[in-house]
Amino acid sequence: MTIVLGIESTAHTFGVGVVRNGKVLSNVKKTYTTNKGGIIPTEAAKHHCENKEQIYFDSLSKAEIEEKDVDAIAFSQGPGLAPCLLEGLKFTRELSRKLKKPIVPVNHCIAHLEVGKTTRARNPVMLYTSGANTQIIAYESGKYRIFGETLDLGVGNFIDTFARILDIGFPGGPAIQKLAEKSKNYIELPYVVKGMDISLSGILTNLKQKYESKKYSKEDLCYSLQETVFAMLIETAERALAHTNKKELLLGGGVACNLRLQEMARIMCHERNAKLFVPEGSLLVDNGAMIAFLGQIMFDKGIKIPHTKIDEIDIKPRQRTDGVSVRWK
Ligand code: ATP
Ligand code: FE2
């Protein structure tokens, strides 16, 4: 029986989760938010520093364990914002020294994917749509391979940017979804799929121009945004299913909380006899439990760095999903 603690700090969220034998015991997090402007990395890092102790102790108490019960500490090594990642690493080192327990460095994107095993997905194609990342990923011969991705913006950042233009706050996803639900009036937008990749910056410019022209309502624009961009995501995901011959689609990342995206995925899967898997919402957005979850899988396969060597570990702000060698499968 192993208990692994996971620390997430790649961007706006600081989270600590506890997993015992694949079961999530606790998942506590706090998210830095702003009304105006984008996320300022140093401010987010400050937020993490100020909240880390409390989130950590809350997570232990929700899991009903004590510090001494922890077998290893997993942390998000990358990709992400360097100042935020550094806060996570500093805290991980502190804990590792104090508890004399090893560290497991985890790739954030792959954690989003692996935590899908809390559903019954076994060998899925994954549509991973979060703030900075938009990728279609599947495991093939020793690596998580990227079959398609965005050529510019991540879909979450795209949605958040448009939400800022509409002045409806951050994160924009839930607010855009609410507005979209009030319309059925489709306004044509560019549809940009290039092979297996998508591109969003042109659509963003187009939406901005349309909004500023004052000829269209927020509701109609949000509805059309969702219908267009989600159709692009589902089209590429469907092609990845066909190409890999897999029969399961797994959603991950914060944008997967969107009910219309889930609905479109469900329809597509139904039509091609595939199964759709959606982890629960608290595991879709950035969170510590997914880091603990993958950390435990890796730890159980002997992947760890002893507390005596913690100074050799560094963050990897630009780590790529397909650059990680998957030694735990
Ligand atoms: P990354 O994982 O790439 O580092 P991140 O940390 O921003 O990015 P998540 O926490 O997984 O990612 O997701 C946050 C994003 O999810 C935000 O852009 C937010 O607007 C979006 N989001 C959350 N709920 C919804 C929703 N209901 N509809 C659409 N988007 C949503
Ligand atoms: Fe994420």
mmCIF file of C-alpha atoms and ligand atoms in Angstrom:
data_model
loop_
_atom_site.group_PDB
_atom_site.id
_atom_site.type_symbol
_atom_site.label_atom_id
_atom_site.label_comp_id
_atom_site.label_asym_id
_atom_site.label_seq_id
_atom_site.Cartn_x
_atom_site.Cartn_y
_atom_site.Cartn_z
ATOM 1 C CA MET A 1 0.000 0.000 0.000
ATOM 2 C CA THR A 2 1.492 3.355 -0.975
ATOM 3 C CA ILE A 3 0.401 6.895 -0.292
ATOM 4 C CA VAL A 4 1.593 9.583 -2.669
ATOM 5 C CA LEU A 5 1.153 13.314 -2.274
ATOM 6 C CA GLY A 6 0.917 15.395 -5.466
ATOM 7 C CA ILE A 7 1.736 19.066 -5.893
ATOM 8 C CA GLU A 8 0.414 21.110 -8.815
ATOM 9 C CA SER A 9 1.670 24.632 -9.519
ATOM 10 C CA THR A 10 2.177 25.009 -13.287
ATOM 11 C CA ALA A 11 -0.020 28.083 -13.759
ATOM 12 C CA HIS A 12 -2.880 29.755 -11.878
ATOM 13 C CA THR A 13 -3.681 26.845 -9.549
ATOM 14 C CA PHE A 14 -1.866 25.583 -6.496
ATOM 15 C CA GLY A 15 -3.143 22.162 -5.538
ATOM 16 C CA VAL A 16 -2.228 19.313 -3.250
ATOM 17 C CA GLY A 17 -3.804 15.896 -3.607
ATOM 18 C CA VAL A 18 -3.376 12.572 -1.851
ATOM 19 C CA VAL A 19 -3.771 9.195 -3.546
ATOM 20 C CA ARG A 20 -3.670 5.764 -1.935
ATOM 21 C CA ASN A 21 -3.496 2.778 -4.275
ATOM 22 C CA GLY A 22 -5.120 4.623 -7.151
ATOM 23 C CA LYS A 23 -7.860 6.088 -4.985
ATOM 24 C CA VAL A 24 -8.087 9.846 -4.567
ATOM 25 C CA LEU A 25 -8.277 10.600 -0.843
ATOM 26 C CA SER A 26 -8.173 14.377 -1.120
ATOM 27 C CA ASN A 27 -7.813 17.082 -3.735
ATOM 28 C CA VAL A 28 -7.482 20.613 -2.370
ATOM 29 C CA LYS A 29 -6.667 23.631 -4.499
ATOM 30 C CA LYS A 30 -6.786 27.369 -4.730
ATOM 31 C CA THR A 31 -6.761 29.339 -7.968
ATOM 32 C CA TYR A 32 -5.356 32.775 -8.620
ATOM 33 C CA THR A 33 -7.865 34.799 -10.621
ATOM 34 C CA THR A 34 -7.912 38.253 -12.215
ATOM 35 C CA ASN A 35 -10.678 40.409 -13.610
ATOM 36 C CA LYS A 36 -8.562 42.426 -15.989
ATOM 37 C CA GLY A 37 -5.474 41.516 -17.973
ATOM 38 C CA GLY A 38 -3.828 38.118 -18.255
ATOM 39 C CA ILE A 39 -2.222 36.044 -15.558
ATOM 40 C CA ILE A 40 0.986 37.652 -14.250
ATOM 41 C CA PRO A 41 3.369 34.762 -13.559
ATOM 42 C CA THR A 42 5.139 36.376 -10.584
ATOM 43 C CA GLU A 43 1.789 37.307 -9.005
ATOM 44 C CA ALA A 44 0.501 33.756 -9.449
ATOM 45 C CA ALA A 45 3.726 32.456 -7.886
ATOM 46 C CA LYS A 46 3.202 34.786 -4.919
ATOM 47 C CA HIS A 47 -0.336 33.448 -4.573
ATOM 48 C CA HIS A 48 1.035 29.887 -4.489
ATOM 49 C CA CYS A 49 3.646 30.789 -1.878
ATOM 50 C CA GLU A 50 1.069 32.419 0.387
ATOM 51 C CA ASN A 51 -1.385 29.517 0.208
ATOM 52 C CA LYS A 52 0.785 26.415 -0.003
ATOM 53 C CA GLU A 53 0.997 25.574 3.721
ATOM 54 C CA GLN A 54 -2.710 25.793 4.266
ATOM 55 C CA ILE A 55 -3.595 23.799 1.159
ATOM 56 C CA TYR A 56 -1.070 21.147 2.166
ATOM 57 C CA PHE A 57 -2.401 20.696 5.695
ATOM 58 C CA ASP A 58 -6.011 20.835 4.471
ATOM 59 C CA SER A 59 -5.242 18.089 2.000
ATOM 60 C CA LEU A 60 -3.642 15.866 4.652
ATOM 61 C CA SER A 61 -6.564 16.355 6.981
ATOM 62 C CA LYS A 62 -9.192 15.714 4.276
ATOM 63 C CA ALA A 63 -7.322 12.516 3.394
ATOM 64 C CA GLU A 64 -7.281 11.625 7.095
ATOM 65 C CA ILE A 65 -3.574 10.910 7.059
ATOM 66 C CA GLU A 66 -0.554 12.361 8.816
ATOM 67 C CA GLU A 67 2.687 13.642 7.326
ATOM 68 C CA LYS A 68 4.516 10.469 8.326
ATOM 69 C CA ASP A 69 2.121 8.325 6.241
ATOM 70 C CA VAL A 70 3.311 9.855 2.959
ATOM 71 C CA ASP A 71 5.581 7.527 0.946
ATOM 72 C CA ALA A 72 6.568 9.937 -1.830
ATOM 73 C CA ILE A 73 5.994 13.463 -3.048
ATOM 74 C CA ALA A 74 5.109 13.934 -6.702
ATOM 75 C CA PHE A 75 5.249 17.374 -8.287
ATOM 76 C CA SER A 76 4.470 19.004 -11.646
ATOM 77 C CA GLN A 77 7.867 19.454 -13.263
ATOM 78 C CA GLY A 78 6.538 21.048 -16.469
ATOM 79 C CA PRO A 79 5.388 22.426 -18.787
ATOM 80 C CA GLY A 80 4.270 25.696 -17.268
ATOM 81 C CA LEU A 81 5.207 29.168 -16.095
ATOM 82 C CA ALA A 82 8.694 29.170 -14.592
ATOM 83 C CA PRO A 83 7.979 31.288 -11.477
ATOM 84 C CA CYS A 84 4.951 29.102 -10.644
ATOM 85 C CA LEU A 85 6.823 25.847 -11.269
ATOM 86 C CA LEU A 86 9.646 27.060 -9.031
ATOM 87 C CA GLU A 87 7.250 27.623 -6.108
ATOM 88 C CA GLY A 88 6.081 24.026 -6.487
ATOM 89 C CA LEU A 89 9.630 22.708 -6.656
ATOM 90 C CA LYS A 90 10.725 24.720 -3.621
ATOM 91 C CA PHE A 91 7.822 23.390 -1.584
ATOM 92 C CA THR A 92 8.437 19.836 -2.818
ATOM 93 C CA ARG A 93 12.082 20.043 -1.746
ATOM 94 C CA GLU A 94 11.084 21.429 1.657
ATOM 95 C CA LEU A 95 8.679 18.545 2.237
ATOM 96 C CA SER A 96 11.081 15.938 0.920
ATOM 97 C CA ARG A 97 13.780 17.144 3.315
ATOM 98 C CA LYS A 98 11.423 17.336 6.239
ATOM 99 C CA LEU A 99 9.754 13.952 5.687
ATOM 100 C CA LYS A 100 12.864 12.258 4.260
ATOM 101 C CA LYS A 101 10.747 10.913 1.412
ATOM 102 C CA PRO A 102 11.606 10.639 -2.314
ATOM 103 C CA ILE A 103 10.377 12.912 -5.080
ATOM 104 C CA VAL A 104 8.608 11.819 -8.275
ATOM 105 C CA PRO A 105 8.790 14.414 -11.101
ATOM 106 C CA VAL A 106 5.595 14.346 -13.167
ATOM 107 C CA ASN A 107 4.700 15.814 -16.570
ATOM 108 C CA HIS A 108 1.587 17.931 -16.142
ATOM 109 C CA CYS A 109 -0.036 17.092 -19.498
ATOM 110 C CA ILE A 110 0.459 13.357 -19.114
ATOM 111 C CA ALA A 111 -1.025 13.595 -15.611
ATOM 112 C CA HIS A 112 -4.192 15.101 -17.162
ATOM 113 C CA LEU A 113 -4.256 12.014 -19.349
ATOM 114 C CA GLU A 114 -3.354 9.265 -16.907
ATOM 115 C CA VAL A 115 -5.901 10.453 -14.375
ATOM 116 C CA GLY A 116 -8.440 9.362 -16.997
ATOM 117 C CA LYS A 117 -7.816 5.863 -15.639
ATOM 118 C CA THR A 118 -10.130 6.816 -12.781
ATOM 119 C CA THR A 119 -12.776 6.248 -15.455
ATOM 120 C CA ARG A 120 -12.718 2.853 -17.113
ATOM 121 C CA ALA A 121 -10.811 4.024 -20.191
ATOM 122 C CA ARG A 122 -7.958 1.655 -20.964
ATOM 123 C CA ASN A 123 -6.426 2.613 -24.289
ATOM 124 C CA PRO A 124 -8.001 5.888 -25.366
ATOM 125 C CA VAL A 125 -7.328 8.683 -27.748
ATOM 126 C CA MET A 126 -7.305 11.761 -25.621
ATOM 127 C CA LEU A 127 -8.657 15.167 -26.461
ATOM 128 C CA TYR A 128 -6.749 17.385 -24.072
ATOM 129 C CA THR A 129 -8.061 20.933 -24.016
ATOM 130 C CA SER A 130 -6.866 23.261 -21.295
ATOM 131 C CA GLY A 131 -5.672 26.854 -21.024
ATOM 132 C CA ALA A 132 -2.322 26.674 -22.739
ATOM 133 C CA ASN A 133 -2.644 23.242 -24.329
ATOM 134 C CA THR A 134 -4.800 21.750 -27.048
ATOM 135 C CA GLN A 135 -3.619 18.347 -28.174
ATOM 136 C CA ILE A 136 -4.912 15.044 -29.439
ATOM 137 C CA ILE A 137 -2.761 12.412 -27.828
ATOM 138 C CA ALA A 138 -2.540 8.650 -27.898
ATOM 139 C CA TYR A 139 -0.075 6.152 -26.504
ATOM 140 C CA GLU A 140 1.845 4.252 -29.170
ATOM 141 C CA SER A 141 5.145 2.367 -28.963
ATOM 142 C CA GLY A 142 6.569 3.715 -25.745
ATOM 143 C CA LYS A 143 5.421 7.309 -25.959
ATOM 144 C CA TYR A 144 2.434 9.549 -25.770
ATOM 145 C CA ARG A 145 2.279 10.819 -29.337
ATOM 146 C CA ILE A 146 0.654 14.035 -30.398
ATOM 147 C CA PHE A 147 -1.597 13.389 -33.388
ATOM 148 C CA GLY A 148 -2.849 16.925 -33.676
ATOM 149 C CA GLU A 149 -2.599 20.197 -31.844
ATOM 150 C CA THR A 150 -3.263 23.881 -32.024
ATOM 151 C CA LEU A 151 -0.871 25.822 -34.188
ATOM 152 C CA ASP A 152 -1.215 28.956 -32.090
ATOM 153 C CA LEU A 153 -3.433 29.490 -29.031
ATOM 154 C CA GLY A 154 -4.621 26.865 -26.568
ATOM 155 C CA VAL A 155 -8.422 26.678 -26.722
ATOM 156 C CA GLY A 156 -8.796 27.715 -23.050
ATOM 157 C CA ASN A 157 -6.628 30.796 -23.542
ATOM 158 C CA PHE A 158 -8.567 31.562 -26.712
ATOM 159 C CA ILE A 159 -11.860 31.382 -24.785
ATOM 160 C CA ASP A 160 -10.435 33.420 -21.891
ATOM 161 C CA THR A 161 -9.147 36.106 -24.259
ATOM 162 C CA PHE A 162 -12.530 36.461 -25.908
ATOM 163 C CA ALA A 163 -14.174 36.561 -22.470
ATOM 164 C CA ARG A 164 -11.895 39.484 -21.594
ATOM 165 C CA ILE A 165 -12.945 41.272 -24.752
ATOM 166 C CA LEU A 166 -16.558 40.748 -23.642
ATOM 167 C CA ASP A 167 -15.539 41.885 -20.143
ATOM 168 C CA ILE A 168 -17.037 38.856 -18.401
ATOM 169 C CA GLY A 169 -14.039 37.955 -16.178
ATOM 170 C CA PHE A 170 -11.556 35.104 -15.830
ATOM 171 C CA PRO A 171 -11.708 32.167 -16.280
ATOM 172 C CA GLY A 172 -14.002 32.780 -19.212
ATOM 173 C CA GLY A 173 -15.084 29.226 -20.048
ATOM 174 C CA PRO A 174 -18.039 28.871 -17.680
ATOM 175 C CA ALA A 175 -19.332 32.386 -18.489
ATOM 176 C CA ILE A 176 -19.086 31.790 -22.244
ATOM 177 C CA GLN A 177 -20.929 28.495 -21.849
ATOM 178 C CA LYS A 178 -23.769 30.231 -19.978
ATOM 179 C CA LEU A 179 -24.142 32.906 -22.659
ATOM 180 C CA ALA A 180 -23.963 30.283 -25.423
ATOM 181 C CA GLU A 181 -26.818 28.332 -23.840
ATOM 182 C CA LYS A 182 -29.087 31.339 -24.402
ATOM 183 C CA SER A 183 -28.725 31.323 -28.196
ATOM 184 C CA LYS A 184 -29.410 29.096 -31.170
ATOM 185 C CA ASN A 185 -28.502 31.673 -33.767
ATOM 186 C CA TYR A 186 -25.404 30.567 -35.617
ATOM 187 C CA ILE A 187 -23.200 33.279 -37.072
ATOM 188 C CA GLU A 188 -20.680 32.040 -39.549
ATOM 189 C CA LEU A 189 -17.067 32.057 -38.355
ATOM 190 C CA PRO A 190 -13.881 30.833 -40.040
ATOM 191 C CA TYR A 191 -13.390 27.084 -39.591
ATOM 192 C CA VAL A 192 -9.663 26.379 -39.489
ATOM 193 C CA VAL A 193 -8.552 22.745 -39.546
ATOM 194 C CA LYS A 194 -5.209 22.051 -41.207
ATOM 195 C CA GLY A 195 -4.664 18.321 -41.514
ATOM 196 C CA MET A 196 -4.831 17.162 -37.908
ATOM 197 C CA ASP A 197 -4.092 20.588 -36.463
ATOM 198 C CA ILE A 198 -6.279 23.559 -35.706
ATOM 199 C CA SER A 199 -5.637 27.277 -35.578
ATOM 200 C CA LEU A 200 -7.552 29.772 -33.445
ATOM 201 C CA SER A 201 -5.994 33.218 -33.768
ATOM 202 C CA GLY A 202 -7.873 34.095 -36.969
ATOM 203 C CA ILE A 203 -11.184 33.121 -35.377
ATOM 204 C CA LEU A 204 -10.350 35.289 -32.377
ATOM 205 C CA THR A 205 -9.702 38.318 -34.596
ATOM 206 C CA ASN A 206 -12.916 37.649 -36.475
ATOM 207 C CA LEU A 207 -14.946 37.380 -33.249
ATOM 208 C CA LYS A 208 -13.385 40.574 -31.900
ATOM 209 C CA GLN A 209 -14.254 42.475 -35.082
ATOM 210 C CA LYS A 210 -17.796 41.150 -35.031
ATOM 211 C CA TYR A 211 -18.249 42.126 -31.380
ATOM 212 C CA GLU A 212 -16.821 45.598 -31.902
ATOM 213 C CA SER A 213 -19.097 46.177 -34.907
ATOM 214 C CA LYS A 214 -21.984 46.039 -32.375
ATOM 215 C CA LYS A 215 -24.082 44.104 -34.884
ATOM 216 C CA TYR A 216 -24.091 40.851 -32.932
ATOM 217 C CA SER A 217 -25.165 39.879 -29.424
ATOM 218 C CA LYS A 218 -22.749 38.330 -26.923
ATOM 219 C CA GLU A 219 -25.000 35.274 -26.726
ATOM 220 C CA ASP A 220 -24.928 34.643 -30.490
ATOM 221 C CA LEU A 221 -21.170 35.109 -30.643
ATOM 222 C CA CYS A 222 -20.542 32.732 -27.721
ATOM 223 C CA TYR A 223 -22.881 30.149 -29.216
ATOM 224 C CA SER A 224 -21.171 30.386 -32.605
ATOM 225 C CA LEU A 225 -17.735 30.253 -31.000
ATOM 226 C CA GLN A 226 -18.589 27.000 -29.232
ATOM 227 C CA GLU A 227 -20.270 25.402 -32.243
ATOM 228 C CA THR A 228 -17.359 26.224 -34.535
ATOM 229 C CA VAL A 229 -14.352 25.571 -32.359
ATOM 230 C CA PHE A 230 -15.714 22.444 -30.700
ATOM 231 C CA ALA A 231 -16.625 21.023 -34.123
ATOM 232 C CA MET A 232 -12.993 21.554 -35.143
ATOM 233 C CA LEU A 233 -11.797 19.698 -32.031
ATOM 234 C CA ILE A 234 -14.240 16.836 -32.525
ATOM 235 C CA GLU A 235 -13.359 16.506 -36.217
ATOM 236 C CA THR A 236 -9.667 16.079 -35.470
ATOM 237 C CA ALA A 237 -10.354 13.760 -32.535
ATOM 238 C CA GLU A 238 -12.515 11.592 -34.786
ATOM 239 C CA ARG A 239 -9.758 11.366 -37.360
ATOM 240 C CA ALA A 240 -7.282 10.337 -34.667
ATOM 241 C CA LEU A 241 -9.677 7.557 -33.600
ATOM 242 C CA ALA A 242 -9.886 6.331 -37.187
ATOM 243 C CA HIS A 243 -6.133 6.544 -37.709
ATOM 244 C CA THR A 244 -5.172 4.700 -34.518
ATOM 245 C CA ASN A 245 -8.055 2.257 -34.689
ATOM 246 C CA LYS A 246 -8.859 2.938 -31.063
ATOM 247 C CA LYS A 247 -12.358 2.698 -29.677
ATOM 248 C CA GLU A 248 -12.203 5.039 -26.715
ATOM 249 C CA LEU A 249 -12.133 8.812 -26.453
ATOM 250 C CA LEU A 250 -11.092 10.432 -23.194
ATOM 251 C CA LEU A 251 -11.595 14.104 -22.457
ATOM 252 C CA GLY A 252 -9.203 16.040 -20.257
ATOM 253 C CA GLY A 253 -8.218 19.581 -19.325
ATOM 254 C CA GLY A 254 -10.410 22.408 -18.033
ATOM 255 C CA VAL A 255 -12.267 23.086 -21.291
ATOM 256 C CA ALA A 256 -13.603 19.522 -21.130
ATOM 257 C CA CYS A 257 -15.882 20.786 -18.315
ATOM 258 C CA ASN A 258 -17.927 22.360 -21.109
ATOM 259 C CA LEU A 259 -21.238 20.525 -21.477
ATOM 260 C CA ARG A 260 -21.619 21.284 -25.175
ATOM 261 C CA LEU A 261 -18.155 19.916 -25.920
ATOM 262 C CA GLN A 262 -19.055 16.785 -23.959
ATOM 263 C CA GLU A 263 -22.312 16.471 -25.880
ATOM 264 C CA MET A 264 -20.617 16.794 -29.271
ATOM 265 C CA ALA A 265 -18.012 14.216 -28.238
ATOM 266 C CA ARG A 266 -20.764 11.857 -27.099
ATOM 267 C CA ILE A 267 -22.610 12.129 -30.437
ATOM 268 C CA MET A 268 -19.436 11.527 -32.445
ATOM 269 C CA CYS A 269 -18.455 8.509 -30.346
ATOM 270 C CA HIS A 270 -21.946 7.064 -30.591
ATOM 271 C CA GLU A 271 -21.874 7.378 -34.391
ATOM 272 C CA ARG A 272 -18.620 5.472 -34.712
ATOM 273 C CA ASN A 273 -19.242 2.917 -31.986
ATOM 274 C CA ALA A 274 -16.622 4.294 -29.683
ATOM 275 C CA LYS A 275 -16.902 4.954 -25.965
ATOM 276 C CA LEU A 276 -16.583 8.360 -24.372
ATOM 277 C CA PHE A 277 -14.960 8.842 -20.982
ATOM 278 C CA VAL A 278 -15.072 12.058 -18.979
ATOM 279 C CA PRO A 279 -13.380 12.181 -15.568
ATOM 280 C CA GLU A 280 -15.166 14.148 -12.854
ATOM 281 C CA GLY A 281 -14.828 17.933 -13.039
ATOM 282 C CA SER A 282 -12.393 18.310 -10.131
ATOM 283 C CA LEU A 283 -9.956 16.055 -12.005
ATOM 284 C CA LEU A 284 -10.337 17.874 -15.346
ATOM 285 C CA VAL A 285 -9.001 21.268 -14.301
ATOM 286 C CA ASP A 286 -5.503 21.663 -12.878
ATOM 287 C CA ASN A 287 -5.327 19.800 -9.573
ATOM 288 C CA GLY A 288 -2.940 18.035 -7.226
ATOM 289 C CA ALA A 289 -4.714 14.673 -7.266
ATOM 290 C CA MET A 290 -3.823 14.013 -10.915
ATOM 291 C CA ILE A 291 -0.161 14.639 -10.071
ATOM 292 C CA ALA A 292 -0.411 12.266 -7.117
ATOM 293 C CA PHE A 293 -2.237 9.723 -9.291
ATOM 294 C CA LEU A 294 0.463 9.543 -11.978
ATOM 295 C CA GLY A 295 3.137 9.973 -9.285
ATOM 296 C CA GLN A 296 1.912 6.818 -7.619
ATOM 297 C CA ILE A 297 1.971 4.803 -10.850
ATOM 298 C CA MET A 298 5.566 5.934 -11.469
ATOM 299 C CA PHE A 299 6.631 5.421 -7.840
ATOM 300 C CA ASP A 300 5.250 1.885 -7.841
ATOM 301 C CA LYS A 301 7.464 1.189 -10.880
ATOM 302 C CA GLY A 302 10.502 2.441 -8.994
ATOM 303 C CA ILE A 303 10.736 5.870 -10.622
ATOM 304 C CA LYS A 304 11.826 8.267 -7.855
ATOM 305 C CA ILE A 305 14.610 10.549 -6.713
ATOM 306 C CA PRO A 306 15.836 10.088 -3.135
ATOM 307 C CA HIS A 307 15.587 13.035 -0.742
ATOM 308 C CA THR A 308 19.363 13.144 -0.561
ATOM 309 C CA LYS A 309 19.504 14.119 -4.236
ATOM 310 C CA ILE A 310 16.779 16.723 -4.387
ATOM 311 C CA ASP A 311 19.110 19.500 -5.475
ATOM 312 C CA GLU A 312 19.648 17.667 -8.762
ATOM 313 C CA ILE A 313 15.996 18.112 -9.758
ATOM 314 C CA ASP A 314 14.939 21.107 -11.815
ATOM 315 C CA ILE A 315 11.750 22.409 -13.414
ATOM 316 C CA LYS A 316 11.023 21.897 -17.147
ATOM 317 C CA PRO A 317 8.909 24.845 -18.310
ATOM 318 C CA ARG A 318 8.915 23.702 -21.959
ATOM 319 C CA GLN A 319 8.686 19.957 -21.538
ATOM 320 C CA ARG A 320 6.787 18.330 -24.446
ATOM 321 C CA THR A 321 4.313 15.480 -24.056
ATOM 322 C CA ASP A 322 6.112 13.434 -26.719
ATOM 323 C CA GLY A 323 9.490 14.178 -25.154
ATOM 324 C CA VAL A 324 8.735 12.133 -22.030
ATOM 325 C CA SER A 325 9.849 8.517 -22.119
ATOM 326 C CA VAL A 326 7.069 6.511 -20.573
ATOM 327 C CA ARG A 327 8.945 4.058 -18.348
ATOM 328 C CA TRP A 328 5.977 3.081 -16.206
ATOM 329 C CA LYS A 329 3.858 1.235 -18.795
HETATM 330 P P1 ATP B 1 -2.611 24.060 -18.929
HETATM 331 O O1 ATP B 1 -3.074 22.750 -18.436
HETATM 332 O O2 ATP B 1 -2.490 24.112 -20.374
HETATM 333 O O3 ATP B 1 -1.388 24.550 -18.202
HETATM 334 P P2 ATP B 1 -4.570 25.564 -17.462
HETATM 335 O O4 ATP B 1 -3.750 25.358 -16.290
HETATM 336 O O5 ATP B 1 -5.109 26.929 -17.688
HETATM 337 O O6 ATP B 1 -3.722 25.157 -18.699
HETATM 338 P P3 ATP B 1 -6.961 23.946 -16.805
HETATM 339 O O7 ATP B 1 -7.072 24.303 -15.368
HETATM 340 O O8 ATP B 1 -6.967 22.521 -17.163
HETATM 341 O O9 ATP B 1 -5.762 24.537 -17.577
HETATM 342 O O10 ATP B 1 -8.150 24.659 -17.593
HETATM 343 C C1 ATP B 1 -8.467 26.001 -17.451
HETATM 344 C C2 ATP B 1 -9.239 26.443 -18.684
HETATM 345 O O11 ATP B 1 -10.480 25.753 -18.774
HETATM 346 C C3 ATP B 1 -9.562 27.927 -18.683
HETATM 347 O O12 ATP B 1 -9.134 28.465 -19.905
HETATM 348 C C4 ATP B 1 -11.088 27.962 -18.559
HETATM 349 O O13 ATP B 1 -11.706 29.053 -19.214
HETATM 350 C C5 ATP B 1 -11.480 26.648 -19.202
HETATM 351 N N1 ATP B 1 -12.799 26.188 -18.780
HETATM 352 C C6 ATP B 1 -13.237 25.876 -17.541
HETATM 353 N N2 ATP B 1 -14.555 25.566 -17.547
HETATM 354 C C7 ATP B 1 -14.971 25.680 -18.845
HETATM 355 C C8 ATP B 1 -16.223 25.511 -19.512
HETATM 356 N N3 ATP B 1 -17.333 25.164 -18.874
HETATM 357 N N4 ATP B 1 -16.243 25.733 -20.847
HETATM 358 C C9 ATP B 1 -15.143 26.085 -21.520
HETATM 359 N N5 ATP B 1 -13.945 26.270 -20.952
HETATM 360 C C10 ATP B 1 -13.855 26.068 -19.625
HETATM 361 FE FE FE2 B 2 -3.517 21.828 -16.958
#
